[in-house]
C-alpha cells in the first residue's frame, strides 16, 4: 500500500473501514490477523521483511497457523513471497 501526500486538501475523502469484507470466504481464522499485522508493518511500496516465526511470536499464534494463513492470502493474491523473509502485501 502506497500513500501519496497531497499539498492541498482533497475535494473528497474516501475511506474503506470495511476493506476486509472483500477477503475471500474460506480463509483460515488466522489469515485476518496476519494480514492486518503485515499491513501495519509494511514499508513504503508494501514490502515486509519478516519471517513466519517472527509473525507467529508477534501475533501470538503458532507458526503452522501463520504458514497456512500466508498460503491462503497468497492464493487470494493479497500477499506474495519475494524471497526468504520478504513478504509483499496487497496494494
PDB file of C-alpha atoms in Angstrom:
ATOM      1  CA  UNK A   1       0.000   0.000   0.000  1.00  0.00           C
ATOM      2  CA  UNK A   2       1.425   3.347  -1.014  1.00  0.00           C
ATOM      3  CA  UNK A   3       0.059   6.605   0.355  1.00  0.00           C
ATOM      4  CA  UNK A   4       0.555   9.765  -1.657  1.00  0.00           C
ATOM      5  CA  UNK A   5       0.753  13.067   0.165  1.00  0.00           C
ATOM      6  CA  UNK A   6      -1.052  15.961  -1.479  1.00  0.00           C
ATOM      7  CA  UNK A   7      -0.070  19.557  -0.679  1.00  0.00           C
ATOM      8  CA  UNK A   8      -3.716  20.710  -0.633  1.00  0.00           C
ATOM      9  CA  UNK A   9      -6.737  19.133   0.990  1.00  0.00           C
ATOM     10  CA  UNK A  10      -8.546  16.826  -1.444  1.00  0.00           C
ATOM     11  CA  UNK A  11     -12.069  17.667  -2.534  1.00  0.00           C
ATOM     12  CA  UNK A  12     -13.390  14.264  -1.455  1.00  0.00           C
ATOM     13  CA  UNK A  13     -12.036  11.900   1.162  1.00  0.00           C
ATOM     14  CA  UNK A  14     -12.804   8.226   0.732  1.00  0.00           C
ATOM     15  CA  UNK A  15     -12.315   5.664   3.454  1.00  0.00           C
ATOM     16  CA  UNK A  16     -12.670   1.911   3.419  1.00  0.00           C
ATOM     17  CA  UNK A  17     -13.130   0.837   7.007  1.00  0.00           C
ATOM     18  CA  UNK A  18     -14.653  -2.436   5.834  1.00  0.00           C
ATOM     19  CA  UNK A  19     -11.963  -3.293   3.259  1.00  0.00           C
ATOM     20  CA  UNK A  20     -11.557  -6.801   4.688  1.00  0.00           C
ATOM     21  CA  UNK A  21     -15.143  -7.582   3.724  1.00  0.00           C
ATOM     22  CA  UNK A  22     -13.707  -8.241   0.266  1.00  0.00           C
ATOM     23  CA  UNK A  23     -11.423 -11.013   1.540  1.00  0.00           C
ATOM     24  CA  UNK A  24     -12.404 -14.366   0.011  1.00  0.00           C
ATOM     25  CA  UNK A  25     -14.526 -16.774   2.011  1.00  0.00           C
ATOM     26  CA  UNK A  26     -12.961 -19.910   3.390  1.00  0.00           C
ATOM     27  CA  UNK A  27      -9.887 -18.201   4.773  1.00  0.00           C
ATOM     28  CA  UNK A  28      -8.492 -19.703   7.973  1.00  0.00           C
ATOM     29  CA  UNK A  29      -9.228 -17.622  11.078  1.00  0.00           C
ATOM     30  CA  UNK A  30      -5.554 -16.637  11.410  1.00  0.00           C
ATOM     31  CA  UNK A  31      -5.490 -15.027   7.940  1.00  0.00           C
ATOM     32  CA  UNK A  32      -7.105 -11.768   9.034  1.00  0.00           C
ATOM     33  CA  UNK A  33      -4.768 -11.027  11.967  1.00  0.00           C
ATOM     34  CA  UNK A  34      -1.763 -11.952   9.806  1.00  0.00           C
ATOM     35  CA  UNK A  35      -2.921  -9.632   7.013  1.00  0.00           C
ATOM     36  CA  UNK A  36      -3.614  -6.765   9.417  1.00  0.00           C
ATOM     37  CA  UNK A  37      -0.217  -7.223  11.043  1.00  0.00           C
ATOM     38  CA  UNK A  38       1.535  -7.204   7.662  1.00  0.00           C
ATOM     39  CA  UNK A  39      -0.347  -4.079   6.593  1.00  0.00           C
ATOM     40  CA  UNK A  40       0.694  -2.376   9.821  1.00  0.00           C
ATOM     41  CA  UNK A  41       4.390  -3.126   9.476  1.00  0.00           C
ATOM     42  CA  UNK A  42       4.920  -2.711   5.741  1.00  0.00           C
ATOM     43  CA  UNK A  43       7.490  -0.361   4.264  1.00  0.00           C
ATOM     44  CA  UNK A  44       6.609   2.198   1.573  1.00  0.00           C
ATOM     45  CA  UNK A  45       5.764   0.168  -1.510  1.00  0.00           C
ATOM     46  CA  UNK A  46       4.220  -2.650   0.507  1.00  0.00           C
ATOM     47  CA  UNK A  47       7.276  -4.737   1.367  1.00  0.00           C
ATOM     48  CA  UNK A  48       7.543  -6.513   4.739  1.00  0.00           C
ATOM     49  CA  UNK A  49      10.784  -8.162   5.812  1.00  0.00           C
ATOM     50  CA  UNK A  50       9.519 -10.762   8.246  1.00  0.00           C
ATOM     51  CA  UNK A  51       9.746 -14.496   8.878  1.00  0.00           C
ATOM     52  CA  UNK A  52       6.976 -16.911   9.787  1.00  0.00           C
ATOM     53  CA  UNK A  53       8.458 -17.325  13.257  1.00  0.00           C
ATOM     54  CA  UNK A  54       8.568 -13.583  13.855  1.00  0.00           C
ATOM     55  CA  UNK A  55       4.964 -13.187  12.732  1.00  0.00           C
ATOM     56  CA  UNK A  56       3.878 -16.050  14.970  1.00  0.00           C
ATOM     57  CA  UNK A  57       5.536 -14.581  18.044  1.00  0.00           C
ATOM     58  CA  UNK A  58       4.306 -11.028  17.379  1.00  0.00           C
ATOM     59  CA  UNK A  59       0.700 -12.087  16.745  1.00  0.00           C
ATOM     60  CA  UNK A  60       0.629 -14.818  19.381  1.00  0.00           C
ATOM     61  CA  UNK A  61      -0.297 -17.805  17.195  1.00  0.00           C
ATOM     62  CA  UNK A  62       1.610 -20.909  16.142  1.00  0.00           C
ATOM     63  CA  UNK A  63       3.986 -20.939  13.199  1.00  0.00           C
ATOM     64  CA  UNK A  64       1.959 -23.563  11.253  1.00  0.00           C
ATOM     65  CA  UNK A  65      -1.099 -21.293  11.507  1.00  0.00           C
ATOM     66  CA  UNK A  66       0.931 -18.386  10.108  1.00  0.00           C
ATOM     67  CA  UNK A  67       2.156 -20.589   7.260  1.00  0.00           C
ATOM     68  CA  UNK A  68      -1.392 -21.701   6.427  1.00  0.00           C
ATOM     69  CA  UNK A  69      -2.672 -18.111   6.630  1.00  0.00           C
ATOM     70  CA  UNK A  70       0.062 -16.860   4.296  1.00  0.00           C
ATOM     71  CA  UNK A  71      -0.698 -19.665   1.841  1.00  0.00           C
ATOM     72  CA  UNK A  72      -4.361 -18.682   1.696  1.00  0.00           C
ATOM     73  CA  UNK A  73      -3.534 -14.973   1.459  1.00  0.00           C
ATOM     74  CA  UNK A  74      -1.152 -15.838  -1.356  1.00  0.00           C
ATOM     75  CA  UNK A  75      -3.835 -17.822  -3.213  1.00  0.00           C
ATOM     76  CA  UNK A  76      -6.109 -14.776  -2.908  1.00  0.00           C
ATOM     77  CA  UNK A  77      -3.246 -12.593  -4.238  1.00  0.00           C
ATOM     78  CA  UNK A  78      -3.372 -10.413  -1.142  1.00  0.00           C
ATOM     79  CA  UNK A  79       0.278 -11.162  -0.277  1.00  0.00           C
ATOM     80  CA  UNK A  80       3.159 -12.768  -2.133  1.00  0.00           C
ATOM     81  CA  UNK A  81       6.569 -14.102  -1.284  1.00  0.00           C
ATOM     82  CA  UNK A  82       9.561 -12.364  -2.819  1.00  0.00           C
ATOM     83  CA  UNK A  83      12.247 -14.486  -1.194  1.00  0.00           C
ATOM     84  CA  UNK A  84      13.295 -15.819   2.177  1.00  0.00           C
ATOM     85  CA  UNK A  85      11.891 -13.492   4.830  1.00  0.00           C
ATOM     86  CA  UNK A  86      10.351 -10.975   2.415  1.00  0.00           C
ATOM     87  CA  UNK A  87       6.600 -10.733   2.001  1.00  0.00           C
ATOM     88  CA  UNK A  88       4.703  -8.189  -0.034  1.00  0.00           C
ATOM     89  CA  UNK A  89       1.179  -7.151   0.883  1.00  0.00           C
ATOM     90  CA  UNK A  90      -1.632  -6.093  -1.383  1.00  0.00           C
ATOM     91  CA  UNK A  91      -1.517  -2.561  -2.687  1.00  0.00           C
TER      92      UNK A  91
END
